[in-house]
């Protein structure tokens, strides 16, 4: 029964995400919206992590199996892939560079802010000890 409840919670957020995506014109896929809504619910402590932990571990463990339909879909489109392979490869390279750049810049910013907050804390503790 515990697993049924956990899968129900995950599927509920998937459905809410699909509904929200439909309302905003499908700019963002419903599954992504649902995952984001579940994240917000977890961060706001509306849902406890233990309420979805077992189901999420199970889904993560079979994630490779869930990509089989997408792989079959790619195989059925081999003529199209052969025709546009150079554009696809270019898009993959550019998107990889963009993602790596954004993640790197964000990491540097977070490290800078973290060091700054640590230096402020040490400065305030030194003033208190004097």
PDB file of C-alpha atoms in Angstrom:
ATOM      1  CA  UNK A   1       0.000   0.000   0.000  1.00  0.00           C
ATOM      2  CA  UNK A   2       2.930   2.332   0.731  1.00  0.00           C
ATOM      3  CA  UNK A   3       4.219   1.995  -2.838  1.00  0.00           C
ATOM      4  CA  UNK A   4       0.779   2.664  -4.266  1.00  0.00           C
ATOM      5  CA  UNK A   5       0.541   5.901  -2.286  1.00  0.00           C
ATOM      6  CA  UNK A   6       4.025   6.989  -3.389  1.00  0.00           C
ATOM      7  CA  UNK A   7       3.319   6.298  -7.057  1.00  0.00           C
ATOM      8  CA  UNK A   8      -0.003   8.103  -6.722  1.00  0.00           C
ATOM      9  CA  UNK A   9       1.782  11.218  -5.400  1.00  0.00           C
ATOM     10  CA  UNK A  10       4.291  11.160  -8.261  1.00  0.00           C
ATOM     11  CA  UNK A  11       1.558  10.611 -10.864  1.00  0.00           C
ATOM     12  CA  UNK A  12      -0.550  13.351  -9.288  1.00  0.00           C
ATOM     13  CA  UNK A  13       2.263  15.845  -9.773  1.00  0.00           C
ATOM     14  CA  UNK A  14       2.766  14.570 -13.319  1.00  0.00           C
ATOM     15  CA  UNK A  15      -0.932  15.237 -14.003  1.00  0.00           C
ATOM     16  CA  UNK A  16      -0.735  18.678 -12.378  1.00  0.00           C
ATOM     17  CA  UNK A  17       2.316  19.467 -14.491  1.00  0.00           C
ATOM     18  CA  UNK A  18       0.543  18.351 -17.658  1.00  0.00           C
ATOM     19  CA  UNK A  19      -2.431  20.514 -16.762  1.00  0.00           C
ATOM     20  CA  UNK A  20      -0.197  23.500 -16.033  1.00  0.00           C
ATOM     21  CA  UNK A  21       1.693  22.957 -19.308  1.00  0.00           C
ATOM     22  CA  UNK A  22      -1.577  22.894 -21.230  1.00  0.00           C
ATOM     23  CA  UNK A  23      -2.675  26.108 -19.551  1.00  0.00           C
ATOM     24  CA  UNK A  24       0.480  27.978 -20.532  1.00  0.00           C
ATOM     25  CA  UNK A  25       0.421  26.683 -24.094  1.00  0.00           C
ATOM     26  CA  UNK A  26       2.789  23.698 -23.840  1.00  0.00           C
ATOM     27  CA  UNK A  27       5.910  25.863 -23.720  1.00  0.00           C
ATOM     28  CA  UNK A  28       7.374  23.456 -21.157  1.00  0.00           C
ATOM     29  CA  UNK A  29       6.629  19.701 -21.244  1.00  0.00           C
ATOM     30  CA  UNK A  30       4.102  18.555 -18.658  1.00  0.00           C
ATOM     31  CA  UNK A  31       6.490  16.009 -17.186  1.00  0.00           C
ATOM     32  CA  UNK A  32       9.081  18.729 -16.542  1.00  0.00           C
ATOM     33  CA  UNK A  33       6.444  21.006 -15.014  1.00  0.00           C
ATOM     34  CA  UNK A  34       5.272  18.138 -12.807  1.00  0.00           C
ATOM     35  CA  UNK A  35       8.813  17.440 -11.654  1.00  0.00           C
ATOM     36  CA  UNK A  36       9.281  21.130 -10.874  1.00  0.00           C
ATOM     37  CA  UNK A  37       5.998  21.235  -8.926  1.00  0.00           C
ATOM     38  CA  UNK A  38       7.039  18.144  -6.973  1.00  0.00           C
ATOM     39  CA  UNK A  39      10.381  19.822  -6.239  1.00  0.00           C
ATOM     40  CA  UNK A  40       8.586  22.928  -4.962  1.00  0.00           C
ATOM     41  CA  UNK A  41       6.304  20.788  -2.785  1.00  0.00           C
ATOM     42  CA  UNK A  42       9.326  19.007  -1.333  1.00  0.00           C
ATOM     43  CA  UNK A  43      11.173  22.279  -0.704  1.00  0.00           C
ATOM     44  CA  UNK A  44       8.087  23.821   0.916  1.00  0.00           C
ATOM     45  CA  UNK A  45       7.777  20.669   3.030  1.00  0.00           C
ATOM     46  CA  UNK A  46       4.237  20.065   1.818  1.00  0.00           C
ATOM     47  CA  UNK A  47       5.442  16.567   0.977  1.00  0.00           C
ATOM     48  CA  UNK A  48       8.097  14.761   2.983  1.00  0.00           C
ATOM     49  CA  UNK A  49      10.870  13.024   1.026  1.00  0.00           C
ATOM     50  CA  UNK A  50       9.973   9.745   2.727  1.00  0.00           C
ATOM     51  CA  UNK A  51       6.524   9.948   1.096  1.00  0.00           C
ATOM     52  CA  UNK A  52       8.047   9.416  -2.378  1.00  0.00           C
ATOM     53  CA  UNK A  53      11.469   7.890  -1.619  1.00  0.00           C
ATOM     54  CA  UNK A  54      10.836   4.219  -2.407  1.00  0.00           C
ATOM     55  CA  UNK A  55       8.960   4.897  -5.636  1.00  0.00           C
ATOM     56  CA  UNK A  56      11.587   7.388  -6.795  1.00  0.00           C
ATOM     57  CA  UNK A  57      14.413   4.911  -6.069  1.00  0.00           C
ATOM     58  CA  UNK A  58      12.569   2.280  -8.081  1.00  0.00           C
ATOM     59  CA  UNK A  59      11.962   4.611 -11.024  1.00  0.00           C
ATOM     60  CA  UNK A  60      15.577   5.743 -10.977  1.00  0.00           C
ATOM     61  CA  UNK A  61      16.818   2.149 -10.951  1.00  0.00           C
ATOM     62  CA  UNK A  62      14.870   1.282 -14.126  1.00  0.00           C
ATOM     63  CA  UNK A  63      15.511   4.581 -15.905  1.00  0.00           C
ATOM     64  CA  UNK A  64      17.561   2.933 -18.669  1.00  0.00           C
ATOM     65  CA  UNK A  65      14.647   0.656 -19.479  1.00  0.00           C
ATOM     66  CA  UNK A  66      12.359   3.675 -19.794  1.00  0.00           C
ATOM     67  CA  UNK A  67      14.527   5.093 -22.604  1.00  0.00           C
ATOM     68  CA  UNK A  68      13.982   2.068 -24.885  1.00  0.00           C
ATOM     69  CA  UNK A  69      10.891   3.556 -26.625  1.00  0.00           C
ATOM     70  CA  UNK A  70      12.821   6.749 -27.382  1.00  0.00           C
ATOM     71  CA  UNK A  71      15.691   4.700 -28.823  1.00  0.00           C
ATOM     72  CA  UNK A  72      13.294   2.710 -31.000  1.00  0.00           C
ATOM     73  CA  UNK A  73      11.777   5.969 -32.188  1.00  0.00           C
ATOM     74  CA  UNK A  74      15.227   7.168 -33.241  1.00  0.00           C
ATOM     75  CA  UNK A  75      15.905   3.960 -35.149  1.00  0.00           C
ATOM     76  CA  UNK A  76      12.679   4.368 -37.097  1.00  0.00           C
ATOM     77  CA  UNK A  77      13.878   7.817 -38.218  1.00  0.00           C
ATOM     78  CA  UNK A  78      17.299   6.787 -39.560  1.00  0.00           C
ATOM     79  CA  UNK A  79      16.723   8.288 -43.042  1.00  0.00           C
ATOM     80  CA  UNK A  80      15.928  11.653 -41.444  1.00  0.00           C
ATOM     81  CA  UNK A  81      18.957  11.367 -39.145  1.00  0.00           C
ATOM     82  CA  UNK A  82      21.207  10.576 -42.133  1.00  0.00           C
ATOM     83  CA  UNK A  83      19.906  13.642 -43.946  1.00  0.00           C
ATOM     84  CA  UNK A  84      20.419  16.094 -41.068  1.00  0.00           C
ATOM     85  CA  UNK A  85      23.258  14.470 -39.092  1.00  0.00           C
ATOM     86  CA  UNK A  86      25.573  17.493 -39.419  1.00  0.00           C
ATOM     87  CA  UNK A  87      22.938  19.876 -38.035  1.00  0.00           C
ATOM     88  CA  UNK A  88      22.172  17.466 -35.180  1.00  0.00           C
ATOM     89  CA  UNK A  89      25.857  17.096 -34.275  1.00  0.00           C
ATOM     90  CA  UNK A  90      26.365  20.866 -34.399  1.00  0.00           C
ATOM     91  CA  UNK A  91      23.345  21.395 -32.146  1.00  0.00           C
ATOM     92  CA  UNK A  92      24.680  18.784 -29.703  1.00  0.00           C
ATOM     93  CA  UNK A  93      28.107  20.424 -29.570  1.00  0.00           C
ATOM     94  CA  UNK A  94      26.744  23.958 -29.148  1.00  0.00           C
ATOM     95  CA  UNK A  95      24.212  22.943 -26.504  1.00  0.00           C
ATOM     96  CA  UNK A  96      26.909  21.043 -24.583  1.00  0.00           C
ATOM     97  CA  UNK A  97      29.189  24.099 -24.642  1.00  0.00           C
ATOM     98  CA  UNK A  98      26.319  26.335 -23.501  1.00  0.00           C
ATOM     99  CA  UNK A  99      25.335  24.015 -20.640  1.00  0.00           C
ATOM    100  CA  UNK A 100      28.938  23.630 -19.486  1.00  0.00           C
ATOM    101  CA  UNK A 101      29.431  27.409 -19.593  1.00  0.00           C
ATOM    102  CA  UNK A 102      26.279  28.182 -17.617  1.00  0.00           C
ATOM    103  CA  UNK A 103      27.026  25.512 -15.015  1.00  0.00           C
ATOM    104  CA  UNK A 104      30.631  26.671 -14.694  1.00  0.00           C
ATOM    105  CA  UNK A 105      29.667  30.324 -14.284  1.00  0.00           C
ATOM    106  CA  UNK A 106      26.937  29.439 -11.779  1.00  0.00           C
ATOM    107  CA  UNK A 107      29.385  27.292  -9.789  1.00  0.00           C
ATOM    108  CA  UNK A 108      31.936  30.102  -9.694  1.00  0.00           C
ATOM    109  CA  UNK A 109      29.269  32.534  -8.526  1.00  0.00           C
ATOM    110  CA  UNK A 110      28.088  30.176  -5.777  1.00  0.00           C
ATOM    111  CA  UNK A 111      31.667  29.620  -4.603  1.00  0.00           C
ATOM    112  CA  UNK A 112      32.272  33.378  -4.533  1.00  0.00           C
ATOM    113  CA  UNK A 113      29.096  34.002  -2.528  1.00  0.00           C
ATOM    114  CA  UNK A 114      29.925  31.144  -0.161  1.00  0.00           C
ATOM    115  CA  UNK A 115      33.458  32.461   0.487  1.00  0.00           C
ATOM    116  CA  UNK A 116      32.080  35.957   0.987  1.00  0.00           C
ATOM    117  CA  UNK A 117      29.519  34.768   3.530  1.00  0.00           C
ATOM    118  CA  UNK A 118      32.203  32.794   5.370  1.00  0.00           C
ATOM    119  CA  UNK A 119      34.488  35.829   5.540  1.00  0.00           C
ATOM    120  CA  UNK A 120      31.638  37.959   6.906  1.00  0.00           C
ATOM    121  CA  UNK A 121      30.925  35.346   9.586  1.00  0.00           C
ATOM    122  CA  UNK A 122      34.551  35.146  10.654  1.00  0.00           C
ATOM    123  CA  UNK A 123      34.802  38.938  10.713  1.00  0.00           C
ATOM    124  CA  UNK A 124      31.702  39.220  12.900  1.00  0.00           C
ATOM    125  CA  UNK A 125      32.946  36.529  15.318  1.00  0.00           C
ATOM    126  CA  UNK A 126      36.307  38.328  15.630  1.00  0.00           C
ATOM    127  CA  UNK A 127      34.534  41.584  16.492  1.00  0.00           C
ATOM    128  CA  UNK A 128      32.417  39.816  19.126  1.00  0.00           C
ATOM    129  CA  UNK A 129      35.465  38.235  20.754  1.00  0.00           C
ATOM    130  CA  UNK A 130      37.226  41.593  21.105  1.00  0.00           C
TER     131      UNK A 130
END
